Coordinates of C-alpha atoms in Angstrom, one line a residue:
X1 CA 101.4 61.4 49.7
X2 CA 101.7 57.6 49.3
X3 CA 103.1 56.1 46.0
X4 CA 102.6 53.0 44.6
X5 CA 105.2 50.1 45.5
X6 CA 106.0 49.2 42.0
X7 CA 107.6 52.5 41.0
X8 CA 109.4 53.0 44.3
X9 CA 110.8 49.4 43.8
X10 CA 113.0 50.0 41.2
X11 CA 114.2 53.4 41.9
X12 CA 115.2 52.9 44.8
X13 CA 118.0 50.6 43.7
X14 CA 119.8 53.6 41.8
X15 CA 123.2 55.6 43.0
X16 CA 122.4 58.8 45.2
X17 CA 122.9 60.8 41.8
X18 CA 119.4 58.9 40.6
X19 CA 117.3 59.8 43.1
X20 CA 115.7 62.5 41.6
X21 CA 113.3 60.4 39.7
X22 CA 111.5 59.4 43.1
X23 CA 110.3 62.9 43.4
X24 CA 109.0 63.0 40.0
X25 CA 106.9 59.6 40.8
X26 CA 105.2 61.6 43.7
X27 CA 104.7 64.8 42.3
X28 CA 103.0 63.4 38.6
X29 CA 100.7 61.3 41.1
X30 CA 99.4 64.2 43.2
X31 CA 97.2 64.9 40.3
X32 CA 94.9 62.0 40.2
X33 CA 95.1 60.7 43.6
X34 CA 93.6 64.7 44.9
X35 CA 91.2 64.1 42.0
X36 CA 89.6 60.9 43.6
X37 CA 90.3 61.5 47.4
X38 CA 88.1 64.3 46.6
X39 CA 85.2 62.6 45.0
X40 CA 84.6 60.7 47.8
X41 CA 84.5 64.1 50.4
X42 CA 82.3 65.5 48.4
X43 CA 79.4 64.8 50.3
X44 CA 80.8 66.3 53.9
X45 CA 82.6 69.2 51.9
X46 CA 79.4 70.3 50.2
X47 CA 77.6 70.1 53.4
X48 CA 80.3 72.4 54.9
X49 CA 79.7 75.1 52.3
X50 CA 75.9 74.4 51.8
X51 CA 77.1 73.8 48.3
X52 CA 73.9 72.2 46.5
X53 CA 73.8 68.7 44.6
X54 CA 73.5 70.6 41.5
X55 CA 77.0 72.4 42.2
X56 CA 78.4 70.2 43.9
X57 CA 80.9 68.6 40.6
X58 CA 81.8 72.6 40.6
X59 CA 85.0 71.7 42.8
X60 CA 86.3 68.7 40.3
X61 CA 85.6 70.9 37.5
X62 CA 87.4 74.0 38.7
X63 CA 90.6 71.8 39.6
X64 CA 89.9 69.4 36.5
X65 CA 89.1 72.7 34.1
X66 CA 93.1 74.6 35.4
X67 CA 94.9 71.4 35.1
X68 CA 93.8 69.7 31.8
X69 CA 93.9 73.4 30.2
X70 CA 97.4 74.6 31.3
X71 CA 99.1 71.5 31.2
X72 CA 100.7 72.6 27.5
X73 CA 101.9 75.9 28.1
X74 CA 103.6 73.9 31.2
X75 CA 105.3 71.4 29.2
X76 CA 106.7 74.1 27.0
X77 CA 107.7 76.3 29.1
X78 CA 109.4 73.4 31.0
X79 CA 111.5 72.4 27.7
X80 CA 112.6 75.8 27.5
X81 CA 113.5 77.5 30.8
X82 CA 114.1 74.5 32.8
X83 CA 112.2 71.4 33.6
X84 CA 113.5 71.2 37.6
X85 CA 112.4 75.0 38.1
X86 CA 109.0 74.1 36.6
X87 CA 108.6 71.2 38.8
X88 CA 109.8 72.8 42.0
X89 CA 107.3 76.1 41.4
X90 CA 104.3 73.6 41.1
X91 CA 104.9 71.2 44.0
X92 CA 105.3 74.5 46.3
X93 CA 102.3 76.0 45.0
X94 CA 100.1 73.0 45.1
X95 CA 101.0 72.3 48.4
X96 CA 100.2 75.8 49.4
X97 CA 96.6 75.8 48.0
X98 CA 96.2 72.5 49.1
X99 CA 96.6 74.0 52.3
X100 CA 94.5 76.8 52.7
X101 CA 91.5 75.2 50.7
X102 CA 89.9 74.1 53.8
X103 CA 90.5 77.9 55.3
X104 CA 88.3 78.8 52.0
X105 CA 85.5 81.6 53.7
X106 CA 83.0 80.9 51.1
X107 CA 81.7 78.4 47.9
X108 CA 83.6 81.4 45.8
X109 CA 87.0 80.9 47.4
X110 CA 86.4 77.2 47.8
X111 CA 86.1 77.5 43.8
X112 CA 89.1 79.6 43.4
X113 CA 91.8 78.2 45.2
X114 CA 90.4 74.6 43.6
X115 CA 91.4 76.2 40.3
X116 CA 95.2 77.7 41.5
X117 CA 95.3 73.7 42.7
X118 CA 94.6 72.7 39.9
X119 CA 97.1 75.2 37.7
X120 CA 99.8 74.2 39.8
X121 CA 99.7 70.1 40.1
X122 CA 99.8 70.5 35.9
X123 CA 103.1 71.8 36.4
X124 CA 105.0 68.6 38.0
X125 CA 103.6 66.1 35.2
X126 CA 105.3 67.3 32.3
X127 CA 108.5 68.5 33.8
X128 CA 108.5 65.4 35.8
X129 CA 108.7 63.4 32.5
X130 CA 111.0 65.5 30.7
X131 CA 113.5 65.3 33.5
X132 CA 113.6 62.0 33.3
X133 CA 114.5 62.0 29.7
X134 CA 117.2 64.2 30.8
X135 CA 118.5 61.9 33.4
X136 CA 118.3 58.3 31.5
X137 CA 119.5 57.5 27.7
X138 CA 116.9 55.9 25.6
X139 CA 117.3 52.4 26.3
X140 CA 115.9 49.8 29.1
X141 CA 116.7 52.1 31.8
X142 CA 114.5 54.7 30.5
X143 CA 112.0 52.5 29.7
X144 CA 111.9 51.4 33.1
X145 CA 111.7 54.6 34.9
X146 CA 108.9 55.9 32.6
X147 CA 107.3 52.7 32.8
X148 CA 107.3 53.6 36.8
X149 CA 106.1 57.1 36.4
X150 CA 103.0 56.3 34.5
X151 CA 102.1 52.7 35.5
X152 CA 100.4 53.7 38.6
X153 CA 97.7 55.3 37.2
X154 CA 94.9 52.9 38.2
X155 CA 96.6 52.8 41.8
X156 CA 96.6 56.4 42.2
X157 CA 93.0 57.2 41.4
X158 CA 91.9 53.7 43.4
X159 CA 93.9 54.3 46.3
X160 CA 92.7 57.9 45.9
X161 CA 89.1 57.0 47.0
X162 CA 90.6 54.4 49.4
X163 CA 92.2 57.2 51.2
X164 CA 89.2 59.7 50.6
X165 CA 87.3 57.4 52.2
X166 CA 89.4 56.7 55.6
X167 CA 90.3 60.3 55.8
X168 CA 87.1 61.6 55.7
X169 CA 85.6 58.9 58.0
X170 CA 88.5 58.7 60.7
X171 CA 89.4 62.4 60.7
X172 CA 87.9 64.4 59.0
X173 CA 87.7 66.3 55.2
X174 CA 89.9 68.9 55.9
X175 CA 93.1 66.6 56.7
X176 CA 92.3 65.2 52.8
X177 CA 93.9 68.1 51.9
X178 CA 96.3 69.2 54.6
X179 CA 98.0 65.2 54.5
X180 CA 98.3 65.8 50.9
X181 CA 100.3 70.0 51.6
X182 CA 102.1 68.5 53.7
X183 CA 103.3 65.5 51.6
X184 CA 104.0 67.7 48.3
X185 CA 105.8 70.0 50.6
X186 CA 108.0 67.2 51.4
X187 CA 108.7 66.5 47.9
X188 CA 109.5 70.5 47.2
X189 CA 112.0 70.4 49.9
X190 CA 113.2 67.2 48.2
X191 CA 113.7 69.1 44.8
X192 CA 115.8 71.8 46.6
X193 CA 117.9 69.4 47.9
X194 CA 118.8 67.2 44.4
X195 CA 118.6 70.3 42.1
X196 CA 121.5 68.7 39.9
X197 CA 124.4 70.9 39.0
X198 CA 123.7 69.6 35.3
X199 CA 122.1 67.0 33.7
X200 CA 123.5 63.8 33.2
X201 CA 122.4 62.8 29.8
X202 CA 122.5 66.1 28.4
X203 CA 123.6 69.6 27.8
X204 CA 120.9 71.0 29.4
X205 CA 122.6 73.2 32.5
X206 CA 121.0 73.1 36.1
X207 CA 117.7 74.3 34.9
X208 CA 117.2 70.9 33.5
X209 CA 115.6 72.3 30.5
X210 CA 117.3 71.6 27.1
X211 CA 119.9 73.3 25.1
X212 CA 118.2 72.3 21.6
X213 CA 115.5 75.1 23.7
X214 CA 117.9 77.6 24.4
X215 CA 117.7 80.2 21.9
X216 CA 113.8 79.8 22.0
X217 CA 110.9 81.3 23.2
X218 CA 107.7 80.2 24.6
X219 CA 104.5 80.7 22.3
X220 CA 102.2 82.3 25.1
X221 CA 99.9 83.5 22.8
X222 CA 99.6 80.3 21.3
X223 CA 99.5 79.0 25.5
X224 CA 96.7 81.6 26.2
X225 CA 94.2 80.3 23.2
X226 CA 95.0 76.7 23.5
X227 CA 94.6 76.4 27.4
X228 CA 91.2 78.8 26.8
X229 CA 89.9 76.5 24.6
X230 CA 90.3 73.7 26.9
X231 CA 88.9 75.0 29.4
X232 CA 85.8 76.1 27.6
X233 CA 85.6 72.7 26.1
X234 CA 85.6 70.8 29.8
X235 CA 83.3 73.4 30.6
X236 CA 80.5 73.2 28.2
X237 CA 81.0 69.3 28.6
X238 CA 80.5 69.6 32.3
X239 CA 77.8 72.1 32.4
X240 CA 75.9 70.1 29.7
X241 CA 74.7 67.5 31.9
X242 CA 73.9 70.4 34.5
X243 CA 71.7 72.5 32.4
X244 CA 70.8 70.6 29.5
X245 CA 72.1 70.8 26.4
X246 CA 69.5 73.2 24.8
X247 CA 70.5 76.1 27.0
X248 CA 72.0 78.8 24.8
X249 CA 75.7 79.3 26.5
X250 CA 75.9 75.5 26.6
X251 CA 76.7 75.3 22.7
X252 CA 78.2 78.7 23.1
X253 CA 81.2 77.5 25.4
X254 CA 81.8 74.2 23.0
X255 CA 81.0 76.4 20.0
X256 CA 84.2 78.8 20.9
X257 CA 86.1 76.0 22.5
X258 CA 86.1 74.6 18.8
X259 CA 87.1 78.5 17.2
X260 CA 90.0 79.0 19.4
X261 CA 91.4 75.4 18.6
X262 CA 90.7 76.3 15.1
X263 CA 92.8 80.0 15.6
X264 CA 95.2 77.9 17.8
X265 CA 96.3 75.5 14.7
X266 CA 96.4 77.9 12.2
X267 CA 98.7 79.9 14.2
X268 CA 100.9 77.3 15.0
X269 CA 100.9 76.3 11.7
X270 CA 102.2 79.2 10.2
X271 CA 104.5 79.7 12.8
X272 CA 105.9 76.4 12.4
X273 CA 106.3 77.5 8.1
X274 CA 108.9 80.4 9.6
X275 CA 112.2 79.3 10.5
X276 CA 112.4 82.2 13.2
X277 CA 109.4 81.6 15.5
X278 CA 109.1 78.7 17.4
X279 CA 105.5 77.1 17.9
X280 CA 103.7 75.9 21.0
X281 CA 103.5 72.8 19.2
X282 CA 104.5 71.3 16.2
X283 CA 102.0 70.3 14.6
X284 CA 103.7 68.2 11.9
X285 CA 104.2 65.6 14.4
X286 CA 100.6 64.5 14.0
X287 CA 101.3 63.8 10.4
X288 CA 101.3 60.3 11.3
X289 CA 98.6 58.4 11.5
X290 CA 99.4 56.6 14.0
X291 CA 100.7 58.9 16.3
X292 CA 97.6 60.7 16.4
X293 CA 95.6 57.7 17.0
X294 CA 97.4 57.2 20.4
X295 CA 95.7 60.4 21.8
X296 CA 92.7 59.2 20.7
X297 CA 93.0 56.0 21.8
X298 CA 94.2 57.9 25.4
X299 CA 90.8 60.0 25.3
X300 CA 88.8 57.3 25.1
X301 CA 90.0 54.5 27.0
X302 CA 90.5 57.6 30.1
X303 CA 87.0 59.1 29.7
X304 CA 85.9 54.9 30.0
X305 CA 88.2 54.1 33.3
X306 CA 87.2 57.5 34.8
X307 CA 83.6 57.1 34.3
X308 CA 83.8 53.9 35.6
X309 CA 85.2 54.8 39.2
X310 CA 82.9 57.3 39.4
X311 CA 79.6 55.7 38.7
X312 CA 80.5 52.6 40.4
X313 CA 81.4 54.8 43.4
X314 CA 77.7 56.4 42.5
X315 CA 76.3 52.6 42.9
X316 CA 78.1 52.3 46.3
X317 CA 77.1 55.1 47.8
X318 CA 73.6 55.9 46.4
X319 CA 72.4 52.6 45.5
X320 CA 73.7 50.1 48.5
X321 CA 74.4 52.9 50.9
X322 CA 77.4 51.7 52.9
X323 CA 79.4 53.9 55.4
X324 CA 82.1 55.7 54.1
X325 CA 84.7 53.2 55.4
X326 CA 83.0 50.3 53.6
X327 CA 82.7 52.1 50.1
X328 CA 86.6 52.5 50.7
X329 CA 87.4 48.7 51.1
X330 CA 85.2 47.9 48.0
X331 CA 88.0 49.9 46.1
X332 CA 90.5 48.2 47.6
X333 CA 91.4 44.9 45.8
X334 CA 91.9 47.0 42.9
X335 CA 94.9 49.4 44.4
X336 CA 96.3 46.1 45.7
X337 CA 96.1 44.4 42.2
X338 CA 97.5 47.8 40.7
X339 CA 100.3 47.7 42.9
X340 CA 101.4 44.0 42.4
X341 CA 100.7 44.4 38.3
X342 CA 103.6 47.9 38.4
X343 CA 106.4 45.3 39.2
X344 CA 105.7 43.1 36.6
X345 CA 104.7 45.9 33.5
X346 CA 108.5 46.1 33.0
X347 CA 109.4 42.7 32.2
X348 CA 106.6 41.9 30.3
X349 CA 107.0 45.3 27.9
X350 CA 110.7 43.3 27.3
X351 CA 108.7 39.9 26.8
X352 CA 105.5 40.4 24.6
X353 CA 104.6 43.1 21.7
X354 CA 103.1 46.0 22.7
X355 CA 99.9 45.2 21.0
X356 CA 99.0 42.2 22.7
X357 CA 99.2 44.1 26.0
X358 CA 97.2 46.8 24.9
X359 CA 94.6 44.2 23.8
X360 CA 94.8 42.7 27.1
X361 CA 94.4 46.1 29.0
X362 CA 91.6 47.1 26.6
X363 CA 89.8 43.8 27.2
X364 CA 90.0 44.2 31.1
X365 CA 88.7 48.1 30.9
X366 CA 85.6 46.2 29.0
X367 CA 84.6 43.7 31.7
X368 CA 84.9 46.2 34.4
X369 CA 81.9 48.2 33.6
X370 CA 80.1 45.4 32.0
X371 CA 79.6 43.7 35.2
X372 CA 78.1 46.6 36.5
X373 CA 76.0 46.9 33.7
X374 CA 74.5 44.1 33.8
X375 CA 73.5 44.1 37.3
X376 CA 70.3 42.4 38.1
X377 CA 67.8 45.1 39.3
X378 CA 66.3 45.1 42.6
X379 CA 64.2 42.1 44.0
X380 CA 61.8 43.1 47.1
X381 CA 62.4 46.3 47.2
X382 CA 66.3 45.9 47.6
X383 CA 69.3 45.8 44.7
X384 CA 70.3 41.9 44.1
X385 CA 74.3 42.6 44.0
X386 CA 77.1 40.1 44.7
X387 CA 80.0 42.1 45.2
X388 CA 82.4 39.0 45.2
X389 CA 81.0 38.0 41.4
X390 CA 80.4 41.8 40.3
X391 CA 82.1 44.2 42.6
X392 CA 85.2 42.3 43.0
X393 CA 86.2 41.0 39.4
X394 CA 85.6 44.6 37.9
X395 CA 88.1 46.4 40.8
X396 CA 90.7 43.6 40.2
X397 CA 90.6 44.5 36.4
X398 CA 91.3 48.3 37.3
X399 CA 94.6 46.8 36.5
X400 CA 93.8 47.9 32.7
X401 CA 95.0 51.4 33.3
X402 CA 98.4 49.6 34.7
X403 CA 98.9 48.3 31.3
X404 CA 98.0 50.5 28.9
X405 CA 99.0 53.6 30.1
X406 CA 102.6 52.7 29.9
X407 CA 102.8 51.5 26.3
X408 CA 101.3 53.9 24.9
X409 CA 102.9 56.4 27.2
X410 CA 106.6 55.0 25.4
X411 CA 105.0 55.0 22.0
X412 CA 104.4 58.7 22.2
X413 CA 108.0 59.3 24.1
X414 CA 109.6 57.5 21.2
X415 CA 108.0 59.9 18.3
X416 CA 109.1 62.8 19.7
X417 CA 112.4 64.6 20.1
X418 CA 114.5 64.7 23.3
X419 CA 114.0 68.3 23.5
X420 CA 109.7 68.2 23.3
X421 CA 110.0 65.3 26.0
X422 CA 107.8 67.8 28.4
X423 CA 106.0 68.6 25.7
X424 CA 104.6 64.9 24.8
X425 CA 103.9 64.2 28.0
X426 CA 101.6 67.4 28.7
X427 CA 100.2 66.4 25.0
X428 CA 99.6 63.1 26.9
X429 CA 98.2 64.7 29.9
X430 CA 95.9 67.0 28.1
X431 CA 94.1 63.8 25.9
X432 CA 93.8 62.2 29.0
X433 CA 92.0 65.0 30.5
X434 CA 90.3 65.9 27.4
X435 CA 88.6 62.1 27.5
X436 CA 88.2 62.0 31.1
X437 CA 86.0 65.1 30.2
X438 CA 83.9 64.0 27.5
X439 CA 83.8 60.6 29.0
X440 CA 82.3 61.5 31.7
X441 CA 79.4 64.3 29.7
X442 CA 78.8 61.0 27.7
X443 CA 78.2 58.9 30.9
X444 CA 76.5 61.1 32.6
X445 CA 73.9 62.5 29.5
X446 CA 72.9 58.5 29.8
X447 CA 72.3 58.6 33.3
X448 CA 70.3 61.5 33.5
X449 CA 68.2 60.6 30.4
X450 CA 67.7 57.0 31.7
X451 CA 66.9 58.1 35.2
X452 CA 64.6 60.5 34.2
X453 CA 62.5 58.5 31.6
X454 CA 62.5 55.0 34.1
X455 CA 62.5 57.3 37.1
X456 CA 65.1 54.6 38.4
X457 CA 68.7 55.5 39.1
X458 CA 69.8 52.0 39.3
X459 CA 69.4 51.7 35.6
X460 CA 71.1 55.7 34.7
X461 CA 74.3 54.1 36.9
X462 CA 73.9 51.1 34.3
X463 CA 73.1 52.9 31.2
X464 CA 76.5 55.3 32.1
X465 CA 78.3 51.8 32.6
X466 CA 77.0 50.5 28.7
X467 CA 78.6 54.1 27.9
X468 CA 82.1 53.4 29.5
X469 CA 81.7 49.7 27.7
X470 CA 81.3 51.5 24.2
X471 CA 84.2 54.1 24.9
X472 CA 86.6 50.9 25.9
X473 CA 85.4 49.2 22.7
X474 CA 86.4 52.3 20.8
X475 CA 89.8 52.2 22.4
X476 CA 90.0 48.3 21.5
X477 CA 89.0 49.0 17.8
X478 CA 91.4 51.3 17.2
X479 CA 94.0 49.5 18.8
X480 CA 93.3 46.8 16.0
X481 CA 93.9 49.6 13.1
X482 CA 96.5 50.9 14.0
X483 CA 98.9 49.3 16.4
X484 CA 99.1 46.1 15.1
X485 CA 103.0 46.0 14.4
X486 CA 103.3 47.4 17.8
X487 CA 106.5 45.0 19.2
X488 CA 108.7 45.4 22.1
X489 CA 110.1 47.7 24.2

């Protein structure tokens, strides 16, 4: 798979010994770019398996439900047993599900081998991150090859649908997955080949994991109830929207979601009380204030951006109706803008305070689905849309996720040890996936309850934008509480 030019950039000047991070670029981007190249198959893969509209978010979620879930036990197990191994066993597994997805015999197996996508791509994100703690000191070097890791995120998802979109209309769905087995087969190949001896930076031996991890063992239990209770969360979220929110197992799913969190923390805090067991997570770490605030800030600002692709993709496809290959090119100015804005995040983290580039980032997630908000209506029986003064503006400012990502990103790295560097980042991973989540139940209650009351889904796609608007907002308030003094990098 493609990766963005900005992170490729500045790795590529590196010795041979530094190569590794280029891998970890690819494999942490597999996740979000399947996610959106998918969204835009949909359609043709649904008409495949006589999948109907009702089921058809039933392959997101299943991939969406076994990566956001697992991404924890991942991160820990990475930190302990080796960060490398982790990474290689998830590339070569994603690429082999990727592969035989379009070999699925029925909806069922389509379903299934969604999910074991899913599980694997959770793997290369957090080990990805950790090893490059492992292979860069804190300092401007590190900074810069994390800032390279995460900054694409706007790109990835954007040129996600671009690709969805040419894929499916030049060739057709199935080579959207077999491009992408082929690509993250590339990259597991790669891994075999710069499997260091030992880790530059650290102890750690050729696992890549870290000696501080040793002599420690990985809380599955703690894995098992956490990564359940994800998973029923996004679930009951998801299903909410499907079959109302009055329907018994609905509140069921979210109501044990919220008692195996509630199991989860106790455990881990008791564990964490013992000096002899070692917790999934320490959850001490959220003792500050403003640590904790970044996740939520991450939730929120992720369930606004993702919302915002998808319902604007919604407005393209159901509302104007292009082919697929003009949907794709109305995405387009905002991978290009994505791409440009990843070689200049690094010098400006080194040039203004953290804080005033969140506030910008937060400000451009804002106007994005405000423009679609406040579309015009329809005039004569057709929808009165200027892409050039709507469209265009809000893709260019997909440059948000560009920005904020990656501060917030080293805020997080910088409040936890060198040994749970896995571990924040799957802790990253799983409030991004956790807002994407909710983000998109609160989006999409709005649509269905305005399109059902005005019998209009022009004005659901805008009341789901006003939604993303108030979730950005959110993000920007917080921001003002509680990362003020944020400074430089």
């Amino acid at each position: 798979m493609t990766q963005t030019m900005g992170c490729y950039m500045y790795i590529a000047h590196f010795h041979d010994e530094k190569r590794a991070p280029r891998l970890h670029h690819g494999g942490s981007m597999l996740n979000g770019f399947t996610v959106q190249a998918t969204v835009i198959m949909l359609p043709a893969i649904s008409r495949v398996f006589n999948i109907p509209p009702s089921r058809q978010q039933m392959i997101m979620l299943t991939y969406s439900v076994a990566s956001g879930s697992s991404m924890l036990l991942w991160g820990r197990i990475a930190d302990v047993h080796g960060r490398w191994g982790v990474f290689l066993a998830g590339t070569t597994l994603f690429a082999i599900f990727t592969l035989l997805i379009p070999f699925a015999p029925s909806e069922l197996f389509l379903y299934m081998l969604s999910g074991l996508q899913g599980f694997s791509s959770a793997a290369t994100v957090p080990s990805g991150i950790g090893i490059l703690a492992s292979m860069f000191q804190p300092g401007p070097d590190r900074n810069r090859a994390y800032v390279a890791l995460v900054a694409s995120s706007s790109v990835d998802s954007v040129f996600g649908n671009i690709a969805g979109g040419a894929i499916g209309g030049l060739l057709s769905w199935r080579w959207g997955f077999w491009i992408p087995a082929g690509l993250a087969a590339i990259i597991a190949l790669s891994a075999c080949i710069l499997w260091p001896r030992r880790s530059r930076f650290s102890s750690s031996s050729q696992t890549g994991g870290s000696t501080h991890h040793r002599d420690q063992s990985v809380d599955y239990i703690g894995g098992l109830l956490i990564s359940t209770s994800l998973a029923l969360l996004q679930v009951g979220l998801s299903q909410g929207n499907v079959e109302g929110w009055v329907n018994f197992h609905v509140p069921s799913l979210i109501c044990a979601s919220v008692i195996l969190g509630v199991i989860f923390a106790t455990l881990q805090l008791r564990m964490e009380r013992s000096p002899d067991k070692h917790p999934l997570v320490r959850l001490s770490m959220f003792k500050n204030v403003s640590f904790s605030a970044a996740f939520l800030v991450v939730a929120c600002f992720f369930g606004s951006f993702n919302s915002f692709l998808v319902f604007a993709s919604m407005f393209f496809q159901d509302i104007l109706k292009p082919s697929m290959l003009k949907t794709t090119l109305y995405f387009l100015p905002g991978g290009i803008i994505g791409g440009l804005v990843c070689f200049l995040v690094t010098p400006a983290l080194s040039l203004f305070r953290g804080f005033y580039m969140l506030m910008f980032g937060f400000i451009c997630s804002i106007i994005s689905p405000l423009l679609f908000a406040l579309l015009m209506g329809s005039q004569g029986g057709s929808v009165v849309f200027n892409y050039w003064v709507r469209g265009f503006p809000a893709m260019c400012l997909c440059l948000s996720a560009e920005v904020v990502w990656p501060v917030i990103g080293l805020y997080v790295a910088r409040g936890v040890a060198e040994a749970d560097q896995s571990l924040a980042g799957a802790l990253l991973q799983a409030a991004n996936h956790i807002g994407r989540g909710l983000g998109m139940a609160l989006a999409a209650a709005a649509q269905v309850i305005v399109s059902r009351s005005s019998h209009s889904l022009l004005l659901g796609i805008q009341a789901a934008q006003w939604t993303n608007v108030g979730m950005a907002t959110l993000s920007l308030l917080c921001t003002l509480i509680f990362f003020r003094g944020l400074d430089t990098s």
